[in-house]
Each structure stands twice: as C-alpha cells, then as structure tokens.
Amino acid sequence: MTASRSSTLLLFGATGDLARRMLLPSLYGLFADGLLPDDLSVVAASRSELSDDEFREQAIEALRTHLPRDFYSEVNARRFAKRIRYQPIDVTTPEGYDELAASIDVDKGVSIFLSTAPSLFKDTIEGLERVGLAGPTVKLALEKPLGTDLASSREINDAVAAAFPEERIFRIDHYLGKETVQNLLALRFANVMFEPLWNAAHIDHVQITVAEEVGLEGRADYYDTAGAVRDMLQNHMLQLLALVAMEPPADYDPTAVREEKVKVLRALKPFTEADARRDLVLGQYGAGRMKGEDVAAYAEELGEASDTETYVALKAHVENWRWAGVPFYLRHGKRLARRKTEVVIQFKCVPHSIFAERGATTSPNELIISIQPEENIRLKVMAKTPGLDREGIRLREVPLDVTMEGAFADYRRRIAYERLLLDLIEGDPTLFVRRDEVEAQWQWIDGLRGAWKAAGIKPQQYEAGSWGPEDSAELAAGDGRTWND
Ligand code: BG6
C-alpha cells in the first residue's frame, strides 16, 4: 500500500506550545465541521507522564483558551477529546516505541507530526523505524526550524531521508496553509488580466511586508539564536516571494507547483558584501510605546545585550527573464507599528500621458494584496476628478476594493494548520515544502548572512511601535520609492 489517507494521526510534542495554540484547535475545527475522518484516531505523544484523561483535560483547557469564544463549545470539545489517546514517551530512549506501535494499525495509514525540537528528530525517526512505524503507509510531517543553515538543514533532511522517501515527507511552512496566501495563486492564475502584466516590462517593483506587533513572546532561547532572518525570511517570506514570482505551473499538483517555486528560489541573486552594505538593513527593537502601553527593549526582555536582529529589510532580485531589473523589497520585523502581511505590486507609469499638457499627473497602478489581519485585494487606478476642467484636468487614484471577508462572509476563517493537517492526513503534499526548496532557501540565506558578517553589519535600534530603523525607509527612498506603511 502506498501513502494516502491515514486512520491515525500521531502527534509528537503534544503538550508543547504549537500543539496547544494551533494543532489541537485546528483538529477541533475540523472535527466541529465534520471534516475529521470518522475513523481517524489521534494519538498524542510527549514526555510527560499523563493518563488519557489528564491529557484530554489539558487539551480541553487549551481549546478553551485559544479558540474564538463563539466557536468553542464545551460539548464538542469533550466529544473531540474522546478521539484522543495519550502515550507518554521519551523519544531519546528505545522504551516506549513498542507500546506505541502496538496501539496503532499501521496498515490503515499513519500520519506522524513531529512538533518537537529538531534535535530530537533523529532519535525519534530511528525509534519509529525500529518498530515498523516508517513503512510505506506512514507519512511524516516536520515543523520548522529545519536547521540553522544549509549544512544543518541537510543533516536533518538526510536523517529523515534515511527512513522516509521524499514523497512521504511533509515539511510545514504554515504560511502556505493560509487561505489568503493560496489566494495569490488564484489571483494570478485564475484571472486573465494580471498575467500579461506580471513581468519586468510592466512592474516597477514588488514589496513584501510581514510586520508583527509581538515581541519575544517568551521564546528567548530559540529566537535569540535564530533572529528575524532565519525565523521568518528564510521560510515564510521566501515562500511568499516564490508564489509571487513563479511561472504558471501546468497543474495545481505537488510536482508542478513546487517545481516552479524552486526555480524562483534558485534564481535569487546571491548577496555580495557590497550588496549587503547597500541593500540590507538590520534592526533590533528598543523600548517604546504600543497601544498606549510601555514596551520593553529586546535586550531587556532577553536580559542581556545581543546582536540578534528582530528586523530585516532588503532588496532582492530574481535573476530571470521575467524579473530582470525588478527589485523585490522585503521587510519583516517584530514590535512594529501594526500587524500586517501584504504584497504590493507597483506597476510602471503609463508610457505617455495624454493628460500631461492639461496639467494632470498620473500615478502608476498599484495592486495591494493584504494577507493578514485584513484580507483584501485593492487595485489602485486613476480616475478623473469630476468637474469642468477649466483649470486643467485633475486625476486621482481610486481603489477597486475586494474585501475577502465581505465576498466570502459565509465562510469561517480557518487556522492555517487546519488545511495542512487535513492535507497531511489525506496525503496531498502540494502545500508542503520540498527538500530542494528548503535547501535553495538556506543557500540564499547563508550567502546573505555571510555577506553581512563580512561587511560587519550590526542591527540598528528602532523604537518599538515604529516602522523599523530609519535606514530602511532610505533603502526604498534611495531608489525613489516608498514603503507602503
Ligand atoms: C512563526 C515564527 O513561524 O511565525 C514567529 O516563528 C512568528 O516568530 C510567526 O511570530 C508568525 O505567524 P503568523 O501566522 O502569526 O503570521
């Protein structure tokens, strides 16, 4: 039997933060909507010595805390919790795996989700393999961080590949589970009007912003060794870039889509030291005020001085025919003025303005795709300001607005992991990241980090609640462009 639908979902790291905040609420969402296959049993595994009932109570508590109030129902939560069994296991010792295997019908398909520290992957995979939980009916999902550079990512990928072939490995980038991120593909490839303009002949530049209000969130150990570039740019932002820049795939299937994404990632122009000096800004948040409250500096939250960046802005280039000469401005930071993830496509000016002699100026069209928290698509077009034009023609930008919440008011907004968990259970890897993609991402990031180290670039302080270091405005302004704040 080959990997397809699973009747067991085995969750390692089931008492961890991701499980409590995202995975259990997502499974509950699927269950509440009748989408969790009836025969699917969930086996939660982690180190803590808990009984089934103790784990279920913890799970219910997590659902109560993390689900929207109007969606949570105590009755449903209790019915859902009954579907979960709990298995204590120390993944680093051989004991426990036999018991785990004995309770799972491997012939009926198993999806395993490793939501543990990557340092535990190797032991876990070896343990699973030993007890027959890595065979052809078993799929394995992995959460980031998948390494800290290309070499360590290869090590992880090799360890996984020793037991699982690529088609049964599901690497998660939760941005791909977001409805609005998938909508980028629909916008580009289910409409005829954008694609002919989607290239260097008509696009001046692209901006991708992932701005967050949150700070360290108690994740000091991980975050201070990762930083903004490895935490967000390496994965989520490069995936967004790939979706914006890829060629039309022939089909919406795992090979075609991922094939096109990886080509973009491989075409990213490597950063040189000189590029880093000119086209990269790093920052770290200082103290500030957000929503009327004082907010501590990163170093204060951390308890010591650090060179870790909590902000990055840069200008990237995709070196291929479609994108020659079109800069991609990317920026991400924590403790910024407002949470927003968006893609801005700035088109070029009309080649000749017939209104110029009548005193009118034309602004270039702009397509703004807001991914979160607002979900909308806005196309700015020029219109004539009403009037008799005695003093010349006046033109003004007006937006054509599509609010996704409005257009799809009857649909519940799902957690990204709902989609990914269901795709994993059903065996569809289209929205998961292939090994060559991750490695192309790391290769570019390693080059970037090497270039900035060689150039001696250190993060600049920015005030919490601002839009980042002043130099980042300069990065765009130096080219006569402005960030869409
Ligand atoms: C995670 C990062 O991958 O994504 C976090 O580790 C970040 O630092 C989070 O806050 C952002 O996800 P989202 O879905 O809230 O945009």
Short mmCIF file of C-alpha atoms and ligand atoms in Angstrom, two decimals:
data_model
loop_
_atom_site.label_atom_id
_atom_site.label_comp_id
_atom_site.label_asym_id
_atom_site.label_seq_id
_atom_site.Cartn_x
_atom_site.Cartn_y
_atom_site.Cartn_z
CA MET A 1 0.00 0.00 0.00
CA THR A 2 1.33 3.49 -0.79
CA ALA A 3 0.91 6.57 1.33
CA SER A 4 -2.56 8.01 1.07
CA ARG A 5 -5.25 8.54 3.67
CA SER A 6 -4.32 7.83 7.27
CA SER A 7 -6.51 6.47 10.01
CA THR A 8 -4.11 7.51 12.78
CA LEU A 9 -2.61 10.90 13.44
CA LEU A 10 0.34 10.60 15.78
CA LEU A 11 1.38 13.86 17.32
CA PHE A 12 4.79 14.15 18.96
CA GLY A 13 5.25 17.20 21.18
CA ALA A 14 1.56 17.08 22.07
CA THR A 15 1.93 19.07 25.28
CA GLY A 16 4.01 21.77 23.58
CA ASP A 17 3.12 25.30 22.68
CA LEU A 18 2.38 24.68 19.00
CA ALA A 19 0.07 21.80 19.82
CA ARG A 20 -1.84 23.82 22.39
CA ARG A 21 -2.10 27.03 20.40
CA MET A 22 -2.52 25.67 16.87
CA LEU A 23 -2.69 21.93 16.34
CA LEU A 24 -5.37 20.95 18.86
CA PRO A 25 -7.56 23.97 17.97
CA SER A 26 -7.15 23.10 14.28
CA LEU A 27 -8.15 19.49 14.84
CA TYR A 28 -11.11 20.69 16.87
CA GLY A 29 -12.08 22.99 13.97
CA LEU A 30 -12.02 20.09 11.52
CA PHE A 31 -13.93 17.92 13.98
CA ALA A 32 -16.59 20.58 14.63
CA ASP A 33 -17.14 20.98 10.88
CA GLY A 34 -17.39 17.22 10.36
CA LEU A 35 -14.18 17.15 8.33
CA LEU A 36 -12.11 14.92 10.57
CA PRO A 37 -12.48 11.45 9.06
CA ASP A 38 -14.73 9.33 11.31
CA ASP A 39 -12.21 6.54 11.55
CA LEU A 40 -9.32 8.83 12.44
CA SER A 41 -7.86 8.38 15.89
CA VAL A 42 -5.45 10.90 17.31
CA VAL A 43 -2.55 9.63 19.37
CA ALA A 44 -0.87 12.36 21.37
CA ALA A 45 2.67 11.61 22.49
CA SER A 46 5.03 13.51 24.70
CA ARG A 47 7.38 13.08 27.61
CA SER A 48 5.02 13.97 30.45
CA GLU A 49 3.54 11.08 32.42
CA LEU A 50 -0.14 11.67 31.89
CA SER A 51 -3.18 9.42 31.63
CA ASP A 52 -5.59 9.71 28.69
CA ASP A 53 -8.00 11.68 30.83
CA GLU A 54 -5.35 14.02 32.18
CA PHE A 55 -4.18 14.83 28.68
CA ARG A 56 -7.77 15.30 27.49
CA GLU A 57 -8.41 17.83 30.26
CA GLN A 58 -5.26 19.72 29.25
CA ALA A 59 -6.38 19.64 25.63
CA ILE A 60 -9.84 20.98 26.51
CA GLU A 61 -8.22 23.75 28.51
CA ALA A 62 -6.04 24.64 25.51
CA LEU A 63 -9.12 24.75 23.26
CA ARG A 64 -10.97 26.95 25.71
CA THR A 65 -8.04 29.36 25.83
CA HIS A 66 -7.14 29.50 22.16
CA LEU A 67 -10.37 29.15 20.20
CA PRO A 68 -12.63 32.11 19.50
CA ARG A 69 -15.41 32.16 22.11
CA ASP A 70 -18.19 31.97 19.59
CA PHE A 71 -16.67 28.87 18.03
CA TYR A 72 -15.76 26.91 21.14
CA SER A 73 -18.37 24.55 22.54
CA GLU A 74 -17.75 22.56 25.71
CA VAL A 75 -19.88 19.69 24.41
CA ASN A 76 -17.95 19.50 21.14
CA ALA A 77 -14.63 19.85 22.94
CA ARG A 78 -15.45 16.86 25.15
CA ARG A 79 -16.62 14.79 22.21
CA PHE A 80 -13.46 15.72 20.32
CA ALA A 81 -11.19 14.95 23.29
CA LYS A 82 -12.58 11.40 23.40
CA ARG A 83 -10.97 10.84 20.00
CA ILE A 84 -7.52 11.42 21.52
CA ARG A 85 -5.40 8.82 23.25
CA TYR A 86 -2.24 9.75 25.10
CA GLN A 87 1.08 7.91 25.08
CA PRO A 88 3.95 9.07 27.33
CA ILE A 89 7.29 8.55 25.60
CA ASP A 90 10.85 9.67 25.99
CA VAL A 91 11.86 9.71 22.34
CA THR A 92 15.55 9.52 23.16
CA THR A 93 15.32 6.05 24.74
CA PRO A 94 14.25 2.84 22.99
CA GLU A 95 11.50 2.14 25.51
CA GLY A 96 8.01 3.21 24.67
CA TYR A 97 8.16 2.80 20.89
CA ASP A 98 6.96 -0.82 21.03
CA GLU A 99 3.96 0.14 23.08
CA LEU A 100 3.25 2.96 20.64
CA ALA A 101 3.45 0.65 17.65
CA ALA A 102 1.29 -1.97 19.31
CA SER A 103 -1.56 0.50 19.68
CA ILE A 104 -1.52 1.66 16.04
CA ASP A 105 -2.86 -0.17 12.98
CA VAL A 106 -0.07 0.75 10.59
CA ASP A 107 -1.75 -0.92 7.59
CA LYS A 108 -4.55 1.60 7.75
CA GLY A 109 -2.16 4.50 7.30
CA VAL A 110 -0.42 6.76 9.81
CA SER A 111 0.39 10.47 9.67
CA ILE A 112 3.08 11.49 12.10
CA PHE A 113 3.56 15.12 13.06
CA LEU A 114 6.87 15.98 14.72
CA SER A 115 6.24 19.14 16.66
CA THR A 116 9.35 18.70 18.77
CA ALA A 117 12.80 20.28 18.79
CA PRO A 118 14.70 19.24 15.64
CA SER A 119 17.46 17.90 17.89
CA LEU A 120 15.02 15.08 18.70
CA PHE A 121 14.14 14.23 15.09
CA LYS A 122 16.93 11.73 14.54
CA ASP A 123 16.22 9.66 17.66
CA THR A 124 12.51 9.76 17.01
CA ILE A 125 12.83 8.64 13.42
CA GLU A 126 15.18 5.81 14.36
CA GLY A 127 12.78 4.72 17.08
CA LEU A 128 9.85 4.79 14.69
CA GLU A 129 11.72 2.86 12.04
CA ARG A 130 12.75 0.18 14.50
CA VAL A 131 9.15 -0.60 15.44
CA GLY A 132 7.81 -0.53 11.88
CA LEU A 133 6.34 2.96 12.02
CA ALA A 134 8.18 4.27 8.97
CA GLY A 135 6.87 1.92 6.27
CA PRO A 136 5.07 2.75 3.04
CA THR A 137 1.79 3.63 4.76
CA VAL A 138 3.39 6.22 7.02
CA LYS A 139 3.80 9.94 6.29
CA LEU A 140 5.93 12.29 8.32
CA ALA A 141 5.33 15.99 8.87
CA LEU A 142 8.06 18.23 10.22
CA GLU A 143 7.86 21.65 11.77
CA LYS A 144 10.49 24.34 11.49
CA PRO A 145 13.21 25.22 12.33
CA LEU A 146 14.66 22.76 9.83
CA GLY A 147 18.24 23.69 10.53
CA THR A 148 20.06 26.93 11.13
CA ASP A 149 21.95 26.91 7.83
CA LEU A 150 22.28 24.80 4.71
CA ALA A 151 24.63 22.25 6.31
CA SER A 152 22.46 21.61 9.37
CA SER A 153 19.34 21.56 7.28
CA ARG A 154 20.93 18.91 5.06
CA GLU A 155 21.78 16.89 8.14
CA ILE A 156 18.16 16.93 9.24
CA ASN A 157 16.95 16.14 5.74
CA ASP A 158 19.41 13.26 5.47
CA ALA A 159 18.34 11.83 8.82
CA VAL A 160 14.73 11.94 7.72
CA ALA A 161 15.51 10.61 4.26
CA ALA A 162 17.21 7.58 5.82
CA ALA A 163 13.76 6.33 6.81
CA PHE A 164 11.26 8.22 4.66
CA PRO A 165 11.34 8.87 0.91
CA GLU A 166 10.70 12.46 -0.15
CA GLU A 167 7.10 11.79 -1.26
CA ARG A 168 6.20 10.80 2.30
CA ILE A 169 7.84 13.83 3.94
CA PHE A 170 5.60 16.82 4.59
CA ARG A 171 7.64 19.90 5.57
CA ILE A 172 5.46 22.55 7.05
CA ASP A 173 5.53 26.24 6.29
CA HIS A 174 2.32 27.37 7.91
CA TYR A 175 2.07 30.40 5.61
CA LEU A 176 1.16 28.00 2.81
CA GLY A 177 -1.84 26.88 4.85
CA LYS A 178 -3.22 30.42 4.94
CA GLU A 179 -6.21 30.91 2.69
CA THR A 180 -5.01 34.34 1.58
CA VAL A 181 -1.60 33.01 0.63
CA GLN A 182 -3.19 30.33 -1.53
CA ASN A 183 -5.31 33.07 -2.99
CA LEU A 184 -2.17 34.56 -4.54
CA LEU A 185 -2.24 31.61 -6.93
CA ALA A 186 -5.93 32.09 -7.67
CA LEU A 187 -5.42 35.79 -8.31
CA ARG A 188 -2.53 35.19 -10.65
CA PHE A 189 -3.64 32.06 -12.45
CA ALA A 190 -7.45 32.16 -12.41
CA ASN A 191 -7.68 35.65 -13.90
CA VAL A 192 -6.58 36.74 -17.31
CA MET A 193 -5.82 40.38 -16.66
CA PHE A 194 -2.81 40.19 -14.38
CA GLU A 195 -0.58 37.62 -16.01
CA PRO A 196 0.23 39.59 -19.20
CA LEU A 197 1.42 42.48 -17.00
CA TRP A 198 3.18 40.33 -14.42
CA ASN A 199 6.74 40.93 -15.56
CA ALA A 200 9.61 43.37 -15.83
CA ALA A 201 8.04 45.19 -18.76
CA HIS A 202 5.14 46.40 -16.63
CA ILE A 203 6.10 46.05 -12.98
CA ASP A 204 8.34 48.62 -11.35
CA HIS A 205 8.91 46.77 -8.12
CA VAL A 206 7.37 44.39 -5.58
CA GLN A 207 7.13 44.87 -1.83
CA ILE A 208 6.54 42.10 0.65
CA THR A 209 5.93 43.14 4.23
CA VAL A 210 5.42 40.91 7.24
CA ALA A 211 5.06 43.26 10.18
CA GLU A 212 4.31 41.94 13.64
CA GLU A 213 3.34 43.66 16.86
CA VAL A 214 4.51 40.82 19.08
CA GLY A 215 7.99 40.70 20.59
CA LEU A 216 9.94 37.81 22.04
CA GLU A 217 6.85 36.08 23.49
CA GLY A 218 8.95 34.13 25.97
CA ARG A 219 10.84 32.31 23.20
CA ALA A 220 14.24 33.80 24.07
CA ASP A 221 16.18 30.53 23.82
CA TYR A 222 15.08 29.85 20.30
CA TYR A 223 14.68 33.36 18.97
CA ASP A 224 17.98 34.78 20.10
CA THR A 225 19.83 32.07 18.22
CA ALA A 226 17.61 32.44 15.15
CA GLY A 227 16.76 36.11 14.59
CA ALA A 228 14.35 37.62 12.10
CA VAL A 229 16.17 36.38 9.01
CA ARG A 230 16.14 32.72 9.94
CA ASP A 231 12.83 32.82 11.78
CA MET A 232 10.74 34.47 9.05
CA LEU A 233 12.68 35.45 5.94
CA GLN A 234 14.21 32.03 5.26
CA ASN A 235 10.84 30.33 5.17
CA HIS A 236 7.58 32.31 5.12
CA MET A 237 8.80 35.35 3.23
CA LEU A 238 10.73 33.43 0.61
CA GLN A 239 7.68 31.24 0.05
CA LEU A 240 5.58 34.37 -0.49
CA LEU A 241 8.19 35.67 -2.90
CA ALA A 242 8.21 32.37 -4.77
CA LEU A 243 4.43 32.41 -5.16
CA VAL A 244 4.51 35.97 -6.47
CA ALA A 245 7.39 35.38 -8.87
CA MET A 246 6.86 31.80 -10.12
CA GLU A 247 5.93 30.87 -13.68
CA PRO A 248 2.44 29.45 -14.16
CA PRO A 249 2.61 25.76 -13.23
CA ALA A 250 0.94 23.40 -15.70
CA ASP A 251 -1.33 21.98 -12.99
CA TYR A 252 -2.20 22.56 -9.37
CA ASP A 253 -0.34 19.48 -8.28
CA PRO A 254 2.59 18.89 -5.93
CA THR A 255 5.25 18.45 -8.60
CA ALA A 256 4.20 21.24 -10.93
CA VAL A 257 3.73 23.86 -8.20
CA ARG A 258 6.89 23.07 -6.28
CA GLU A 259 8.94 22.77 -9.44
CA GLU A 260 8.10 26.37 -10.35
CA LYS A 261 8.71 27.68 -6.83
CA VAL A 262 12.14 26.13 -6.58
CA LYS A 263 13.19 27.70 -9.87
CA VAL A 264 12.48 31.13 -8.42
CA LEU A 265 14.35 30.37 -5.21
CA ARG A 266 17.36 29.22 -7.21
CA ALA A 267 17.22 32.38 -9.32
CA LEU A 268 17.59 34.70 -6.34
CA LYS A 269 20.69 36.80 -6.83
CA PRO A 270 23.27 35.95 -4.14
CA PHE A 271 24.19 38.86 -1.87
CA THR A 272 27.75 40.13 -2.03
CA GLU A 273 29.39 42.13 0.72
CA ALA A 274 28.79 45.31 -1.29
CA ASP A 275 25.13 44.36 -1.80
CA ALA A 276 24.74 43.85 1.94
CA ARG A 277 26.19 47.30 2.65
CA ARG A 278 23.83 48.90 0.15
CA ASP A 279 20.69 46.77 0.15
CA LEU A 280 20.27 45.36 3.64
CA VAL A 281 19.13 46.90 6.92
CA LEU A 282 19.02 45.03 10.20
CA GLY A 283 17.35 46.28 13.33
CA GLN A 284 16.59 45.40 16.90
CA TYR A 285 13.72 46.93 18.81
CA GLY A 286 14.40 49.29 21.65
CA ALA A 287 11.86 50.39 24.22
CA GLY A 288 8.76 52.21 23.05
CA ARG A 289 5.03 52.55 23.42
CA MET A 290 2.45 50.40 21.71
CA LYS A 291 -1.31 50.76 22.09
CA GLY A 292 -0.77 53.15 24.99
CA GLU A 293 1.49 50.76 26.92
CA ASP A 294 5.21 50.90 27.59
CA VAL A 295 7.07 48.14 25.85
CA ALA A 296 10.50 46.88 26.91
CA ALA A 297 13.50 46.75 24.61
CA TYR A 298 14.53 43.38 23.15
CA ALA A 299 17.73 43.34 25.19
CA GLU A 300 15.75 44.00 28.33
CA GLU A 301 13.28 41.20 27.59
CA LEU A 302 16.23 38.95 26.88
CA GLY A 303 18.10 40.04 30.00
CA GLU A 304 21.34 40.79 28.17
CA ALA A 305 22.78 42.66 25.21
CA SER A 306 22.57 40.78 21.92
CA ASP A 307 23.35 41.23 18.23
CA THR A 308 20.29 39.29 17.12
CA GLU A 309 18.17 41.11 14.57
CA THR A 310 14.44 41.48 15.17
CA TYR A 311 14.04 43.41 11.93
CA VAL A 312 15.27 42.95 8.40
CA ALA A 313 14.68 44.93 5.24
CA LEU A 314 16.38 44.20 1.98
CA LYS A 315 16.27 44.50 -1.75
CA ALA A 316 16.35 41.18 -3.59
CA HIS A 317 16.48 40.31 -7.27
CA VAL A 318 15.17 37.30 -9.14
CA GLU A 319 17.58 36.81 -11.97
CA ASN A 320 15.49 35.51 -14.81
CA TRP A 321 13.86 36.83 -17.94
CA ARG A 322 10.54 37.71 -16.29
CA TRP A 323 12.00 39.71 -13.43
CA ALA A 324 15.21 41.22 -14.82
CA GLY A 325 15.81 44.56 -13.12
CA VAL A 326 12.71 44.43 -10.89
CA PRO A 327 13.61 44.87 -7.23
CA PHE A 328 11.78 42.88 -4.58
CA TYR A 329 11.77 44.89 -1.34
CA LEU A 330 11.25 42.58 1.61
CA ARG A 331 10.84 43.63 5.20
CA HIS A 332 9.87 41.93 8.40
CA GLY A 333 10.11 42.93 12.00
CA LYS A 334 8.78 42.39 15.46
CA ARG A 335 7.29 45.18 17.60
CA LEU A 336 6.37 47.24 14.56
CA ALA A 337 3.62 49.85 14.36
CA ARG A 338 0.92 47.43 13.30
CA ARG A 339 0.45 43.82 12.35
CA LYS A 340 0.20 43.41 8.62
CA THR A 341 1.29 40.99 5.98
CA GLU A 342 0.93 42.23 2.45
CA VAL A 343 2.29 42.05 -1.05
CA VAL A 344 2.38 45.23 -3.12
CA ILE A 345 2.82 45.08 -6.87
CA GLN A 346 3.79 48.50 -8.10
CA PHE A 347 3.23 48.79 -11.83
CA LYS A 348 5.10 51.20 -14.09
CA CYS A 349 3.79 54.58 -15.20
CA VAL A 350 1.84 54.81 -18.43
CA PRO A 351 4.41 55.16 -21.23
CA HIS A 352 2.96 58.50 -22.31
CA SER A 353 0.41 60.67 -20.53
CA ILE A 354 -2.10 62.33 -22.80
CA PHE A 355 -3.19 64.45 -19.83
CA ALA A 356 0.17 66.00 -19.07
CA GLU A 357 -0.41 69.04 -21.21
CA ARG A 358 -3.64 69.68 -19.31
CA GLY A 359 -1.72 69.76 -16.07
CA ALA A 360 -2.63 66.31 -14.79
CA THR A 361 -0.21 63.88 -13.23
CA THR A 362 -0.73 60.15 -13.38
CA SER A 363 0.37 57.78 -10.64
CA PRO A 364 1.27 54.23 -11.51
CA ASN A 365 -1.25 51.49 -10.76
CA GLU A 366 -0.71 49.54 -7.62
CA LEU A 367 -2.06 46.15 -6.59
CA ILE A 368 -2.09 45.58 -2.85
CA ILE A 369 -2.78 42.07 -1.65
CA SER A 370 -3.41 42.15 2.09
CA ILE A 371 -2.87 38.77 3.64
CA GLN A 372 -3.45 39.47 7.32
CA PRO A 373 -5.04 40.68 9.52
CA GLU A 374 -7.22 42.29 6.84
CA GLU A 375 -7.85 40.05 3.87
CA ASN A 376 -8.41 42.11 0.80
CA ILE A 377 -7.24 42.92 -2.66
CA ARG A 378 -7.04 46.53 -3.71
CA LEU A 379 -6.16 47.82 -7.16
CA LYS A 380 -5.42 51.50 -7.36
CA VAL A 381 -6.49 53.00 -10.67
CA MET A 382 -6.51 56.57 -11.94
CA ALA A 383 -9.82 58.37 -12.38
CA LYS A 384 -10.78 61.85 -13.42
CA THR A 385 -11.87 64.11 -10.63
CA PRO A 386 -15.38 65.33 -11.53
CA GLY A 387 -15.52 68.93 -12.79
CA LEU A 388 -15.49 71.10 -15.88
CA ASP A 389 -11.69 71.16 -16.02
CA ARG A 390 -11.45 74.92 -16.60
CA GLU A 391 -8.16 74.90 -14.73
CA GLY A 392 -6.90 71.71 -16.23
CA ILE A 393 -7.72 68.07 -15.77
CA ARG A 394 -7.26 66.58 -12.37
CA LEU A 395 -6.72 62.88 -11.99
CA ARG A 396 -6.91 60.97 -8.73
CA GLU A 397 -6.12 57.47 -7.59
CA VAL A 398 -9.20 55.50 -6.58
CA PRO A 399 -9.17 51.96 -5.22
CA LEU A 400 -11.02 49.00 -6.63
CA ASP A 401 -11.50 47.06 -3.45
CA VAL A 402 -12.36 43.44 -2.82
CA THR A 403 -12.78 42.55 0.82
CA MET A 404 -12.44 38.83 1.16
CA GLU A 405 -14.40 38.77 4.43
CA GLY A 406 -17.22 40.54 2.60
CA ALA A 407 -17.07 38.45 -0.56
CA PHE A 408 -16.93 35.22 1.44
CA ALA A 409 -18.90 36.22 4.52
CA ASP A 410 -20.43 32.76 4.94
CA TYR A 411 -17.08 31.04 5.27
CA ARG A 412 -15.29 30.52 8.56
CA ARG A 413 -11.74 31.80 8.61
CA ARG A 414 -9.68 28.79 9.40
CA ILE A 415 -6.37 28.34 11.16
CA ALA A 416 -3.63 27.59 8.59
CA TYR A 417 -2.95 24.24 10.27
CA GLU A 418 -6.50 23.01 9.64
CA ARG A 419 -5.72 22.90 5.95
CA LEU A 420 -2.27 21.44 6.44
CA LEU A 421 -3.35 18.75 8.88
CA LEU A 422 -6.15 17.64 6.59
CA ASP A 423 -3.83 17.60 3.57
CA LEU A 424 -1.35 15.56 5.58
CA ILE A 425 -4.00 13.07 6.69
CA GLU A 426 -5.24 12.75 3.10
CA GLY A 427 -1.73 12.66 1.63
CA ASP A 428 -1.66 15.80 -0.55
CA PRO A 429 1.81 17.41 -0.41
CA THR A 430 1.11 20.41 -2.71
CA LEU A 431 1.19 22.92 0.15
CA PHE A 432 4.25 21.42 1.82
CA VAL A 433 7.84 22.36 1.13
CA ARG A 434 10.06 20.04 -0.86
CA ARG A 435 13.64 19.39 0.16
CA ASP A 436 15.12 21.24 -2.79
CA GLU A 437 13.07 24.31 -1.89
CA VAL A 438 14.27 24.38 1.71
CA GLU A 439 17.84 23.92 0.57
CA ALA A 440 17.61 26.67 -2.04
CA GLN A 441 16.18 28.95 0.66
CA TRP A 442 19.05 28.14 3.01
CA GLN A 443 21.64 28.54 0.32
CA TRP A 444 20.50 32.10 -0.35
CA ILE A 445 20.16 32.91 3.35
CA ASP A 446 23.65 31.54 4.10
CA GLY A 447 25.01 33.84 1.39
CA LEU A 448 23.14 36.79 2.83
CA ARG A 449 24.34 36.11 6.35
CA GLY A 450 27.90 35.56 5.19
CA ALA A 451 27.80 38.86 3.28
CA TRP A 452 26.53 40.87 6.22
CA LYS A 453 29.02 39.29 8.61
CA ALA A 454 31.83 40.12 6.20
CA ALA A 455 30.52 43.67 5.89
CA GLY A 456 30.34 43.93 9.69
CA ILE A 457 26.68 44.98 9.68
CA LYS A 458 25.01 45.13 13.09
CA PRO A 459 21.36 45.69 13.88
CA GLN A 460 20.31 49.30 14.43
CA GLN A 461 17.97 50.13 17.27
CA TYR A 462 14.43 51.13 16.39
CA GLU A 463 11.70 52.23 18.66
CA ALA A 464 9.09 49.61 19.47
CA GLY A 465 5.87 50.68 17.77
CA SER A 466 7.65 52.34 14.83
CA TRP A 467 8.15 51.05 11.28
CA GLY A 468 11.73 49.99 11.94
CA PRO A 469 15.15 51.65 11.62
CA GLU A 470 15.37 54.90 9.69
CA ASP A 471 17.74 53.36 7.19
CA SER A 472 15.01 51.04 5.99
CA ALA A 473 12.98 53.99 4.69
CA GLU A 474 16.18 55.09 3.00
CA LEU A 475 16.58 51.69 1.34
CA ALA A 476 13.43 52.36 -0.69
CA ALA A 477 13.76 56.16 -0.84
CA GLY A 478 17.25 55.87 -2.30
CA ASP A 479 15.58 54.31 -5.36
CA GLY A 480 12.81 56.93 -5.38
CA ARG A 481 10.33 54.51 -3.84
CA THR A 482 8.41 54.35 -0.55
CA TRP A 483 7.31 51.51 1.62
CA ASN A 484 3.59 51.07 1.85
CA ASP A 485 3.29 51.66 5.63
C1 BG6 B 1 6.48 31.71 13.15
C2 BG6 B 1 7.62 32.46 13.77
O1 BG6 B 1 6.95 30.80 12.19
O2 BG6 B 1 5.58 32.61 12.54
C3 BG6 B 1 7.12 33.51 14.75
O3 BG6 B 1 8.48 31.56 14.44
C4 BG6 B 1 6.09 34.40 14.09
O4 BG6 B 1 8.19 34.28 15.25
C5 BG6 B 1 5.01 33.56 13.43
O5 BG6 B 1 5.53 35.25 15.08
C6 BG6 B 1 4.08 34.43 12.63
O6 BG6 B 1 3.00 33.68 12.17
P1 BG6 B 1 1.63 34.38 11.82
O7 BG6 B 1 0.80 33.27 11.28
O8 BG6 B 1 1.10 34.95 13.11
O9 BG6 B 1 1.92 35.45 10.84
#
